[in-house]
């Protein structure tokens, strides 16, 4: 959790409201029985569901209605307007659903209702093993149950913790503004109730596709009917003298983030090596802890390769305005107890080093099992690998995106959505994965949302005012829109997502 919305606002739906105040295809935020509710109209039908997104509390009434769903403006979760069900990540919990009655041209919200229908999968493998307990693995496990699958579900994770909100590890949690209890995605009780066996501290060491068996680090063997590979990625290690000193940290896991936080109790001058998303988010969070932060980056401008010059400059200026010192176009040559030395002879004082120079997908297990690999695990549009019964999702999956061709990305929402799609396909849905890639990144008060798959050297068009934190940046290649990044224009970002889905790139602004 990071951002939260809304006190109760708008009309009292219990007292009633003119039907005409809700536009056809539109929404109205209000309240009833002390809860925030949105009422949506589609032709003659009125729907009422909880108005607050169950992910981070986004205001759903400021989102977008698509078919019979509403999409959250903040990170694009989908909720079913008929039932309040969370049907696409990153929201995992349903919102409430309310009864609406009409009389004399007015509507009234008269109480809560439960319209969830029970589901039955098309096919049911004997059991499902999920390798990995991160974004994709957890979302898949939950979706299997949501779809009514009753067979065994085992989620095996090398991590010592149950699944947690990884994006928060470099943001509010690291900054000290999100408490530890916001970080787990689910409690141990949740997995017990859902009959999901969630193994932690346990790695899968081998897969035998012929006998459909996996071996675990604790010596056990498990058989599977279907297998999902969701092993994620791990940080690239910096191999320079001093790279393994005790004050040198990486950030991938909750344990890593806790370790950095522990060290900030003594440290005053951290040096962040790497000026991409994670490095910069770490820098922003450590500044919020009032530390003197320096960032060393190989590129001459942060994130230029991904976001282009103008956004790169804005991000750098935002960090500088908050006191972050940059050493760009530089690489570190040696790390010492109290210093980092750079290739131009500069010596930076430091008592903590955090390295964020990229990640590498964890594909060794898949490769050993004979699964086809090429910059990630190759999957088809149904997220199936070349090995029957084995699917892959998340940071490791390299899939055929209908717009960008074969891609692999490292985005939270993509990983969760792929986990959800893979789960449905394991149950016979044959649903292609066509979701446009989406990610967000926070730098102090600069919150960027990005949809599509562009590159910094694509043609860039800016509408709005970057300096005022109110802009859309459209990336084009060969006259086709490849991506749109927005700042404080969440609705434009949602509209672009829908335009991409409909193959309507030219209206994607
Ligand atoms: C600090 C940080 C901040 C981020 N912020 C954002 C953000 O703001 N927005 C965004 O879109 N994305 C963000 N990301 C990226 C996002 O978190 C990843 O894209 C996402 O977690 C990928 O999900 P995944 O399930 O593929 O892998 P992971 O979440 O990494 O999970 C992989 C799991 O597999 C386990 N595993 C690996 N090998 C084995 C094995 N052999 N046996 C058993 N288990 C194994 C691991 O222990 C882990 O539990 C961030 C990432 C980090 C590290
Ligand atoms: S707050 Fe709604 S998707 Fe994140």
Coordinates of C-alpha atoms and ligand atoms in Angstrom, one line a residue:
X1 CA 0.0 0.0 0.0
X2 CA 1.3 3.5 -0.8
X3 CA -1.3 5.9 -2.0
X4 CA -4.8 6.0 -0.6
X5 CA -8.0 7.8 -1.7
X6 CA -11.0 9.4 -0.5
X7 CA -13.2 10.4 2.4
X8 CA -16.9 9.8 1.7
X9 CA -17.9 12.1 -1.1
X10 CA -20.8 12.8 -3.5
X11 CA -24.5 12.1 -3.0
X12 CA -26.0 9.9 -0.4
X13 CA -27.3 7.0 -2.5
X14 CA -29.4 5.6 0.4
X15 CA -31.4 8.8 0.3
X16 CA -31.8 8.4 -3.5
X17 CA -30.5 10.3 -6.5
X18 CA -32.0 11.2 -9.9
X19 CA -31.2 8.5 -12.5
X20 CA -30.2 11.1 -15.0
X21 CA -27.3 12.3 -12.9
X22 CA -25.4 9.2 -14.0
X23 CA -24.5 9.5 -17.7
X24 CA -25.0 6.4 -19.9
X25 CA -21.7 4.6 -19.9
X26 CA -20.5 6.7 -17.0
X27 CA -20.2 6.6 -13.2
X28 CA -21.0 8.7 -10.2
X29 CA -19.2 8.5 -6.9
X30 CA -21.3 8.7 -3.7
X31 CA -21.9 6.8 -0.6
X32 CA -24.4 4.7 1.4
X33 CA -24.4 2.9 4.7
X34 CA -21.1 4.7 5.5
X35 CA -19.2 3.3 2.6
X36 CA -17.9 4.8 -0.6
X37 CA -19.9 3.5 -3.6
X38 CA -19.9 4.1 -7.3
X39 CA -22.9 3.8 -9.4
X40 CA -22.5 3.0 -13.1
X41 CA -25.0 3.1 -15.9
X42 CA -25.0 0.9 -19.0
X43 CA -28.1 1.5 -21.1
X44 CA -31.1 0.7 -18.8
X45 CA -29.0 -1.1 -16.2
X46 CA -27.5 0.5 -13.0
X47 CA -24.7 -1.1 -11.0
X48 CA -23.4 -0.2 -7.6
X49 CA -20.0 -1.5 -6.3
X50 CA -17.5 -0.3 -3.7
X51 CA -15.7 2.8 -5.0
X52 CA -12.3 2.1 -3.6
X53 CA -9.8 -0.1 -5.3
X54 CA -8.7 -3.0 -3.1
X55 CA -5.1 -2.7 -4.3
X56 CA -3.8 0.6 -3.0
X57 CA -7.2 2.4 -2.6
X58 CA -7.5 4.1 -6.0
X59 CA -10.7 6.0 -6.8
X60 CA -12.5 3.7 -9.1
X61 CA -15.0 6.3 -10.2
X62 CA -12.1 8.2 -11.8
X63 CA -11.3 5.1 -13.8
X64 CA -12.7 3.8 -17.1
X65 CA -15.7 1.6 -17.9
X66 CA -14.9 -1.1 -20.4
X67 CA -17.7 -3.6 -21.3
X68 CA -19.1 -4.5 -17.9
X69 CA -16.0 -3.7 -15.9
X70 CA -14.4 -0.7 -14.3
X71 CA -10.6 -0.2 -14.5
X72 CA -8.7 1.5 -11.7
X73 CA -6.9 4.7 -12.8
X74 CA -3.8 4.0 -10.7
X75 CA -2.5 0.5 -11.7
X76 CA -5.3 -0.7 -14.0
X77 CA -6.9 -3.5 -11.9
X78 CA -10.3 -4.6 -13.3
X79 CA -13.5 -5.1 -11.3
X80 CA -16.7 -6.6 -12.5
X81 CA -19.5 -4.0 -12.3
X82 CA -22.1 -6.8 -11.8
X83 CA -20.4 -8.5 -8.9
X84 CA -17.6 -6.3 -7.6
X85 CA -15.2 -9.2 -8.3
X86 CA -11.5 -8.3 -8.8
X87 CA -11.0 -10.0 -12.2
X88 CA -7.6 -8.7 -13.2
X89 CA -4.5 -7.9 -11.0
X90 CA -3.0 -6.0 -9.3
X91 CA -6.2 -6.0 -7.1
X92 CA -6.5 -9.4 -5.5
X93 CA -9.6 -8.8 -3.3
X94 CA -13.1 -8.2 -4.5
X95 CA -14.8 -4.9 -3.8
X96 CA -18.4 -4.8 -2.3
X97 CA -21.5 -5.2 -4.5
X98 CA -24.8 -3.3 -3.7
X99 CA -28.5 -3.6 -4.6
X100 CA -29.9 -0.8 -6.6
X101 CA -33.7 -0.1 -6.7
X102 CA -35.4 2.5 -8.9
X103 CA -38.7 4.4 -8.5
X104 CA -40.0 7.7 -9.9
X105 CA -36.9 8.5 -11.9
X106 CA -34.7 8.0 -8.9
X107 CA -32.4 5.2 -7.8
X108 CA -31.6 4.0 -4.2
X109 CA -28.8 1.8 -2.9
X110 CA -30.6 -0.5 -0.5
X111 CA -28.0 -2.8 0.9
X112 CA -25.1 -5.2 0.2
X113 CA -25.5 -8.2 -2.0
X114 CA -23.4 -11.1 -3.1
X115 CA -23.8 -12.0 -6.8
X116 CA -20.6 -14.0 -7.2
X117 CA -21.3 -17.0 -9.4
X118 CA -19.6 -20.4 -8.8
X119 CA -17.2 -21.4 -11.6
X120 CA -16.3 -24.8 -13.0
X121 CA -13.1 -25.3 -14.9
X122 CA -13.2 -26.8 -18.4
X123 CA -10.5 -29.3 -17.5
X124 CA -8.8 -30.3 -14.3
X125 CA -5.2 -31.6 -14.1
X126 CA -4.5 -34.1 -11.3
X127 CA -2.7 -31.3 -9.4
X128 CA -0.8 -28.1 -10.1
X129 CA 2.7 -27.2 -9.0
X130 CA 3.8 -23.6 -9.1
X131 CA 7.6 -23.0 -9.0
X132 CA 8.0 -19.5 -7.4
X133 CA 6.1 -17.6 -4.8
X134 CA 6.3 -14.1 -6.3
X135 CA 3.8 -12.0 -8.3
X136 CA 3.1 -14.6 -11.0
X137 CA 3.1 -17.6 -8.7
X138 CA 0.8 -16.2 -6.1
X139 CA -1.7 -14.7 -8.7
X140 CA -1.8 -18.1 -10.4
X141 CA -2.5 -20.0 -7.2
X142 CA -5.3 -17.7 -6.3
X143 CA -6.8 -17.8 -9.8
X144 CA -6.9 -21.6 -9.8
X145 CA -9.2 -21.5 -6.8
X146 CA -11.1 -18.5 -8.1
X147 CA -11.9 -20.6 -11.2
X148 CA -13.3 -23.4 -9.1
X149 CA -10.3 -25.8 -9.3
X150 CA -10.5 -28.3 -6.5
X151 CA -7.3 -30.3 -7.1
X152 CA -4.0 -29.9 -5.2
X153 CA -2.2 -26.6 -5.6
X154 CA 1.4 -26.4 -4.3
X155 CA 3.3 -23.1 -4.5
X156 CA 7.0 -23.7 -3.9
X157 CA 9.2 -20.7 -3.1
X158 CA 12.9 -20.3 -2.5
X159 CA 12.1 -17.2 -0.6
X160 CA 11.9 -17.3 3.2
X161 CA 8.7 -15.3 3.2
X162 CA 5.2 -15.9 1.8
X163 CA 4.4 -13.7 -1.3
X164 CA 4.7 -10.0 -0.7
X165 CA 4.4 -6.6 -2.4
X166 CA 7.8 -6.5 -4.1
X167 CA 7.3 -3.0 -5.7
X168 CA 6.9 -1.5 -2.3
X169 CA 10.4 -2.7 -1.2
X170 CA 12.1 0.2 -3.0
X171 CA 9.3 2.7 -2.3
X172 CA 7.3 3.5 0.9
X173 CA 8.5 0.5 2.8
X174 CA 12.1 1.5 2.3
X175 CA 11.3 5.2 2.9
X176 CA 9.8 4.2 6.2
X177 CA 6.2 5.3 5.4
X178 CA 4.7 1.9 4.8
X179 CA 4.5 -0.4 7.8
X180 CA 5.6 -4.0 7.6
X181 CA 2.0 -5.3 7.8
X182 CA 1.2 -3.8 4.4
X183 CA 3.9 -5.9 2.7
X184 CA 2.6 -9.5 2.7
X185 CA 0.1 -10.2 -0.1
X186 CA -1.7 -12.8 2.0
X187 CA -1.5 -14.4 5.4
X188 CA -0.6 -18.0 6.1
X189 CA -4.3 -18.5 7.1
X190 CA -5.4 -17.4 3.7
X191 CA -3.4 -20.1 2.0
X192 CA -4.7 -22.7 4.5
X193 CA -8.3 -21.7 3.9
X194 CA -7.8 -21.8 0.2
X195 CA -6.1 -25.2 0.4
X196 CA -3.0 -23.9 -1.3
X197 CA 0.1 -25.5 0.1
X198 CA 2.6 -22.7 0.2
X199 CA 6.2 -23.9 0.8
X200 CA 8.8 -21.3 1.7
X201 CA 12.6 -21.7 1.9
X202 CA 12.3 -24.5 -0.6
X203 CA 13.8 -24.6 -4.1
X204 CA 12.9 -26.8 -7.0
X205 CA 16.2 -28.3 -8.0
X206 CA 15.1 -30.4 -11.0
X207 CA 12.2 -31.1 -13.2
X208 CA 11.7 -34.4 -15.1
X209 CA 9.0 -33.7 -17.7
X210 CA 8.8 -37.4 -18.7
X211 CA 7.8 -38.7 -15.3
X212 CA 6.2 -35.3 -14.4
X213 CA 8.1 -35.0 -11.2
X214 CA 10.1 -32.3 -9.5
X215 CA 12.8 -32.6 -6.9
X216 CA 13.1 -30.1 -4.1
X217 CA 16.1 -28.8 -2.1
X218 CA 14.8 -30.7 1.0
X219 CA 15.2 -34.0 -0.9
X220 CA 11.4 -34.5 -1.5
X221 CA 10.0 -35.3 -4.9
X222 CA 6.6 -34.2 -6.0
X223 CA 4.6 -35.2 -9.1
X224 CA 2.5 -32.8 -11.1
X225 CA -0.4 -32.8 -13.6
X226 CA 0.5 -29.3 -14.7
X227 CA 3.5 -27.1 -13.8
X228 CA 3.9 -23.3 -13.8
X229 CA 7.4 -21.9 -13.9
X230 CA 7.4 -18.4 -12.2
X231 CA 10.9 -18.2 -10.9
X232 CA 11.4 -14.4 -11.6
X233 CA 14.7 -12.7 -11.8
X234 CA 17.7 -12.0 -9.7
X235 CA 20.0 -9.0 -9.5
X236 CA 23.1 -8.9 -11.7
X237 CA 26.1 -8.8 -9.4
X238 CA 28.8 -6.2 -9.7
X239 CA 32.1 -7.9 -9.9
X240 CA 34.6 -5.3 -8.7
X241 CA 37.0 -5.3 -5.8
X242 CA 35.1 -4.7 -2.6
X243 CA 31.8 -5.8 -4.2
X244 CA 31.2 -8.4 -1.4
X245 CA 32.0 -6.1 1.6
X246 CA 29.3 -6.3 4.4
X247 CA 28.0 -2.8 3.6
X248 CA 27.2 -3.7 0.0
X249 CA 23.5 -4.6 -0.6
X250 CA 21.3 -5.6 -3.5
X251 CA 17.5 -5.3 -3.5
X252 CA 15.2 -8.0 -4.7
X253 CA 13.6 -9.6 -1.6
X254 CA 11.9 -8.5 1.6
X255 CA 15.0 -9.7 3.4
X256 CA 17.2 -7.5 1.3
X257 CA 15.0 -4.5 2.0
X258 CA 15.0 -5.2 5.7
X259 CA 18.7 -5.4 5.6
X260 CA 19.1 -2.0 3.9
X261 CA 16.7 -0.5 6.4
X262 CA 18.7 -2.0 9.3
X263 CA 21.9 -0.5 7.9
X264 CA 20.3 3.0 7.5
X265 CA 20.1 3.1 11.3
X266 CA 23.9 3.7 11.3
X267 CA 24.6 4.9 7.7
X268 CA 24.6 8.6 6.7
X269 CA 26.0 8.5 3.2
X270 CA 24.7 5.8 0.9
X271 CA 26.0 5.4 -2.6
X272 CA 23.5 3.9 -5.1
X273 CA 25.2 2.2 -8.1
X274 CA 22.8 2.1 -11.0
X275 CA 20.5 4.9 -12.2
X276 CA 17.6 2.8 -13.5
X277 CA 14.2 2.3 -11.8
X278 CA 15.3 0.4 -8.7
X279 CA 18.4 2.5 -8.1
X280 CA 16.5 5.7 -8.4
X281 CA 13.6 4.6 -6.3
X282 CA 16.1 3.5 -3.6
X283 CA 17.7 6.9 -3.9
X284 CA 14.4 8.7 -3.4
X285 CA 13.4 6.5 -0.4
X286 CA 16.8 7.0 1.3
X287 CA 16.5 10.7 0.8
X288 CA 13.2 10.5 2.6
X289 CA 15.2 9.0 5.5
X290 CA 17.3 12.2 5.3
X291 CA 20.5 10.4 4.2
X292 CA 23.0 12.1 1.8
X293 CA 22.5 10.0 -1.3
X294 CA 24.8 9.8 -4.3
X295 CA 23.9 7.9 -7.5
X296 CA 26.5 6.5 -9.9
X297 CA 25.2 5.7 -13.4
X298 CA 26.9 4.4 -16.5
X299 CA 24.5 6.3 -18.8
X300 CA 24.8 10.1 -19.2
X301 CA 21.2 10.5 -18.3
X302 CA 19.0 8.3 -16.1
X303 CA 16.5 6.1 -17.9
X304 CA 17.1 7.7 -21.3
X305 CA 17.2 4.4 -23.0
X306 CA 13.7 3.5 -21.8
X307 CA 11.9 6.8 -21.4
X308 CA 13.8 9.2 -23.7
X309 CA 15.7 12.4 -23.1
X310 CA 12.9 14.7 -21.8
X311 CA 11.6 12.3 -19.2
X312 CA 15.1 11.3 -18.2
X313 CA 15.9 15.0 -17.6
X314 CA 12.8 15.5 -15.6
X315 CA 13.5 12.5 -13.4
X316 CA 17.1 13.6 -12.8
X317 CA 16.0 17.2 -12.0
X318 CA 13.3 15.9 -9.6
X319 CA 15.9 13.9 -7.8
X320 CA 18.4 16.8 -7.7
X321 CA 15.7 19.1 -6.4
X322 CA 15.4 16.7 -3.5
X323 CA 19.1 16.6 -2.9
X324 CA 20.3 13.5 -4.7
X325 CA 23.8 14.0 -6.2
X326 CA 24.5 12.3 -9.5
X327 CA 27.8 11.0 -11.0
X328 CA 26.7 10.0 -14.5
X329 CA 28.7 8.5 -17.3
X330 CA 30.8 6.9 -14.6
X331 CA 31.5 3.4 -13.4
X332 CA 32.8 2.3 -10.0
X333 CA 36.2 0.6 -10.0
X334 CA 36.5 -0.3 -6.3
X335 CA 34.4 -0.3 -3.2
X336 CA 36.2 0.2 0.1
X337 CA 34.9 0.4 3.7
X338 CA 34.3 4.2 3.6
X339 CA 34.6 5.0 -0.2
X340 CA 33.6 4.1 -3.7
X341 CA 36.2 5.0 -6.3
X342 CA 35.0 5.9 -9.8
X343 CA 36.7 5.4 -13.2
X344 CA 37.5 9.1 -13.5
X345 CA 39.4 9.1 -10.2
X346 CA 36.5 10.6 -8.1
X347 CA 36.3 9.2 -4.6
X348 CA 32.9 9.2 -3.0
X349 CA 32.6 9.0 0.8
X350 CA 30.1 6.3 1.8
X351 CA 29.0 4.0 4.6
X352 CA 26.4 2.0 2.6
X353 CA 26.3 0.8 -1.0
X354 CA 23.2 -0.4 -2.8
X355 CA 23.7 -1.9 -6.2
X356 CA 20.9 -1.9 -8.8
X357 CA 22.4 -2.6 -12.2
X358 CA 19.7 -4.8 -13.6
X359 CA 18.3 -8.3 -13.2
X360 CA 18.7 -11.6 -15.0
X361 CA 15.7 -14.0 -15.4
X362 CA 16.0 -17.3 -13.4
X363 CA 15.9 -19.7 -16.4
X364 CA 18.5 -22.3 -15.4
X365 CA 15.9 -24.7 -14.0
X366 CA 13.7 -24.5 -17.1
X367 CA 16.7 -24.9 -19.4
X368 CA 17.9 -28.0 -17.5
X369 CA 14.4 -29.5 -18.0
X370 CA 14.6 -29.1 -21.8
X371 CA 12.3 -26.0 -22.0
X372 CA 13.2 -23.7 -24.9
X373 CA 15.0 -20.5 -23.8
X374 CA 15.9 -17.3 -25.6
X375 CA 16.2 -14.3 -23.4
X376 CA 13.7 -16.0 -21.0
X377 CA 11.5 -19.0 -21.3
X378 CA 9.8 -19.1 -24.7
X379 CA 6.0 -19.4 -24.4
X380 CA 3.2 -19.2 -26.9
X381 CA 0.3 -16.9 -26.7
X382 CA -1.3 -19.2 -24.1
X383 CA 1.9 -19.0 -22.0
X384 CA 2.7 -22.6 -22.7
X385 CA 6.3 -23.7 -23.1
X386 CA 7.5 -26.2 -25.7
X387 CA 7.2 -28.9 -23.1
X388 CA 3.6 -30.3 -22.7
X389 CA 2.0 -29.5 -19.3
X390 CA 4.6 -26.8 -18.5
X391 CA 3.6 -23.1 -18.5
X392 CA 5.7 -20.0 -17.7
X393 CA 4.7 -16.5 -16.4
X394 CA 6.3 -13.3 -15.1
X395 CA 9.8 -12.0 -15.4
X396 CA 11.1 -15.2 -17.0
X397 CA 8.4 -15.4 -19.8
X398 CA 9.2 -14.3 -23.3
X399 CA 5.9 -14.1 -25.0
X400 CA 4.5 -13.1 -28.4
X401 CA 2.9 -9.7 -27.7
X402 CA 0.3 -8.9 -30.4
X403 CA 1.7 -5.4 -30.9
X404 CA 5.4 -5.5 -30.0
X405 CA 6.4 -9.0 -31.1
X406 CA 8.2 -11.4 -28.8
X407 CA 9.1 -9.6 -25.6
X408 CA 10.0 -10.1 -22.0
X409 CA 9.4 -7.5 -19.4
X410 CA 10.0 -7.0 -15.7
X411 CA 6.7 -5.5 -14.5
X412 CA 4.6 -6.4 -11.5
X413 CA 1.2 -6.2 -13.2
X414 CA 2.3 -8.2 -16.2
X415 CA 3.7 -10.9 -14.0
X416 CA 0.4 -11.1 -12.0
X417 CA -1.8 -11.0 -15.1
X418 CA 0.3 -13.7 -16.7
X419 CA 0.0 -15.8 -13.6
X420 CA -3.8 -15.4 -13.8
X421 CA -3.9 -16.2 -17.5
X422 CA -1.6 -19.2 -17.2
X423 CA -3.9 -20.5 -14.4
X424 CA -7.0 -20.3 -16.5
X425 CA -5.1 -22.0 -19.4
X426 CA -4.0 -24.8 -17.1
X427 CA -7.7 -25.3 -16.6
X428 CA -8.3 -25.4 -20.4
X429 CA -9.4 -21.9 -21.1
X430 CA -7.2 -21.4 -24.2
X431 CA -7.0 -17.7 -23.5
X432 CA -4.3 -15.7 -25.3
X433 CA -2.3 -13.3 -23.3
X434 CA -2.9 -9.9 -25.0
X435 CA -2.6 -7.5 -22.1
X436 CA -0.5 -4.4 -23.1
X437 CA 2.5 -4.2 -20.7
X438 CA 2.0 -1.7 -17.9
X439 CA 4.2 -0.4 -15.1
X440 CA 4.5 2.4 -12.7
X441 CA 7.4 4.1 -11.0
X442 CA 7.6 6.7 -8.2
X443 CA 10.3 9.3 -7.7
X444 CA 9.3 11.6 -4.8
X445 CA 6.1 13.4 -6.0
X446 CA 6.7 12.3 -9.6
X447 CA 4.5 9.3 -10.3
X448 CA 5.0 7.8 -13.8
X449 CA 2.6 5.3 -15.4
X450 CA 3.7 3.6 -18.6
X451 CA 1.7 1.4 -21.0
X452 CA 3.0 -0.3 -24.1
X453 CA 6.5 -1.2 -25.1
X454 CA 8.5 1.6 -26.5
X455 CA 12.2 2.7 -26.4
X456 CA 13.9 6.0 -25.5
X457 CA 15.1 6.5 -29.0
X458 CA 11.6 6.2 -30.5
X459 CA 10.0 9.5 -31.7
X460 CA 8.7 11.3 -28.7
X461 CA 5.8 13.7 -28.5
X462 CA 4.9 15.5 -25.4
X463 CA 1.5 17.0 -24.6
X464 CA 1.0 19.0 -21.5
X465 CA 3.6 20.4 -19.2
X466 CA 6.4 18.1 -17.9
X467 CA 7.7 20.6 -15.4
X468 CA 4.2 21.0 -13.9
X469 CA 3.9 17.2 -13.6
X470 CA 1.0 17.1 -15.9
X471 CA 1.8 15.5 -19.2
X472 CA 1.5 12.5 -21.7
X473 CA 4.6 11.4 -23.5
X474 CA 3.8 9.4 -26.6
X475 CA 6.5 7.1 -28.2
X476 CA 6.2 6.3 -31.9
X477 CA 8.1 4.1 -34.2
X478 CA 7.3 4.1 -38.0
X479 CA 4.3 6.2 -37.2
X480 CA 2.9 3.6 -34.9
X481 CA 2.4 4.4 -31.2
X482 CA 4.5 2.0 -29.2
X483 CA 4.0 3.3 -25.7
X484 CA 2.6 6.2 -23.7
X485 CA 4.0 7.5 -20.4
X486 CA 1.8 9.8 -18.3
X487 CA 2.3 12.0 -15.3
X488 CA -0.9 12.8 -13.4
X489 CA -2.9 11.8 -16.4
X490 CA -4.1 8.4 -15.3
X491 CA -7.2 8.5 -17.4
X492 CA -5.2 9.0 -20.6
X493 CA -3.0 6.1 -19.6
X494 CA -6.1 3.9 -19.2
X495 CA -7.5 5.0 -22.6
X496 CA -4.2 4.2 -24.2
X497 CA -4.3 0.7 -22.7
X498 CA -7.8 0.1 -24.2
X499 CA -6.7 1.6 -27.6
X500 CA -3.8 -0.8 -27.7
X501 CA -6.1 -3.7 -26.8
X502 CA -8.4 -2.7 -29.7
X503 CA -5.6 -2.3 -32.1
X504 CA -6.4 1.4 -32.3
X505 CA -2.9 2.7 -31.9
X506 CA -3.5 6.1 -33.6
X507 CA -6.0 7.1 -30.9
X508 CA -3.5 6.1 -28.2
X509 CA -2.8 9.5 -26.6
Ligands
LIG1 C1 12.5 -3.5 -5.4 C2 11.7 -3.7 -6.6 C3 10.7 -2.7 -7.0 C4 9.9 -2.9 -8.1 N1 9.0 -2.0 -8.5 C5 8.2 -2.2 -9.5 C6 7.2 -1.2 -9.9 O1 7.1 -0.2 -9.3 N2 6.4 -1.5 -10.9 C7 6.5 -2.6 -11.6 O2 5.8 -2.8 -12.6 N3 7.4 -3.6 -11.3 C8 8.3 -3.4 -10.3 N4 9.2 -4.3 -10.0 C9 9.3 -5.6 -10.8 C10 8.4 -6.6 -10.2 O3 8.5 -6.8 -8.9 C11 8.7 -7.9 -11.0 O4 8.4 -7.8 -12.3 C12 7.8 -9.1 -10.5 O5 8.0 -9.3 -9.1 C13 8.0 -10.3 -11.2 O6 7.2 -11.4 -10.7 P1 7.6 -12.9 -10.9 O7 6.6 -13.7 -10.2 O8 8.0 -13.2 -12.3 O9 9.0 -13.0 -10.0 P2 9.3 -12.7 -8.5 O10 8.2 -11.8 -7.9 O11 10.7 -12.3 -8.4 O12 9.1 -14.1 -7.8 C14 9.9 -15.2 -8.2 C15 9.8 -16.3 -7.1 O13 10.5 -17.4 -7.5 C16 11.2 -18.0 -6.5 N5 12.2 -18.9 -7.1 C17 13.2 -18.7 -8.0 N6 13.8 -19.8 -8.3 C18 13.2 -20.8 -7.6 C19 13.3 -22.2 -7.6 N7 14.2 -22.9 -8.3 N8 12.5 -22.9 -6.7 C20 11.5 -22.3 -6.0 N9 11.4 -21.0 -6.0 C21 12.1 -20.3 -6.8 C22 11.7 -16.8 -5.8 O14 12.2 -17.1 -4.5 C23 10.5 -15.9 -5.8 O15 9.6 -16.3 -4.8 C24 10.1 -4.1 -8.9 C25 11.0 -5.1 -8.5 C26 11.8 -4.9 -7.4 C27 12.8 -5.9 -7.0
LIG2 S1 -4.8 1.2 -6.6 FE1 -6.1 0.3 -8.0 S2 -4.8 -0.9 -9.2 FE2 -3.5 -0.1 -7.7

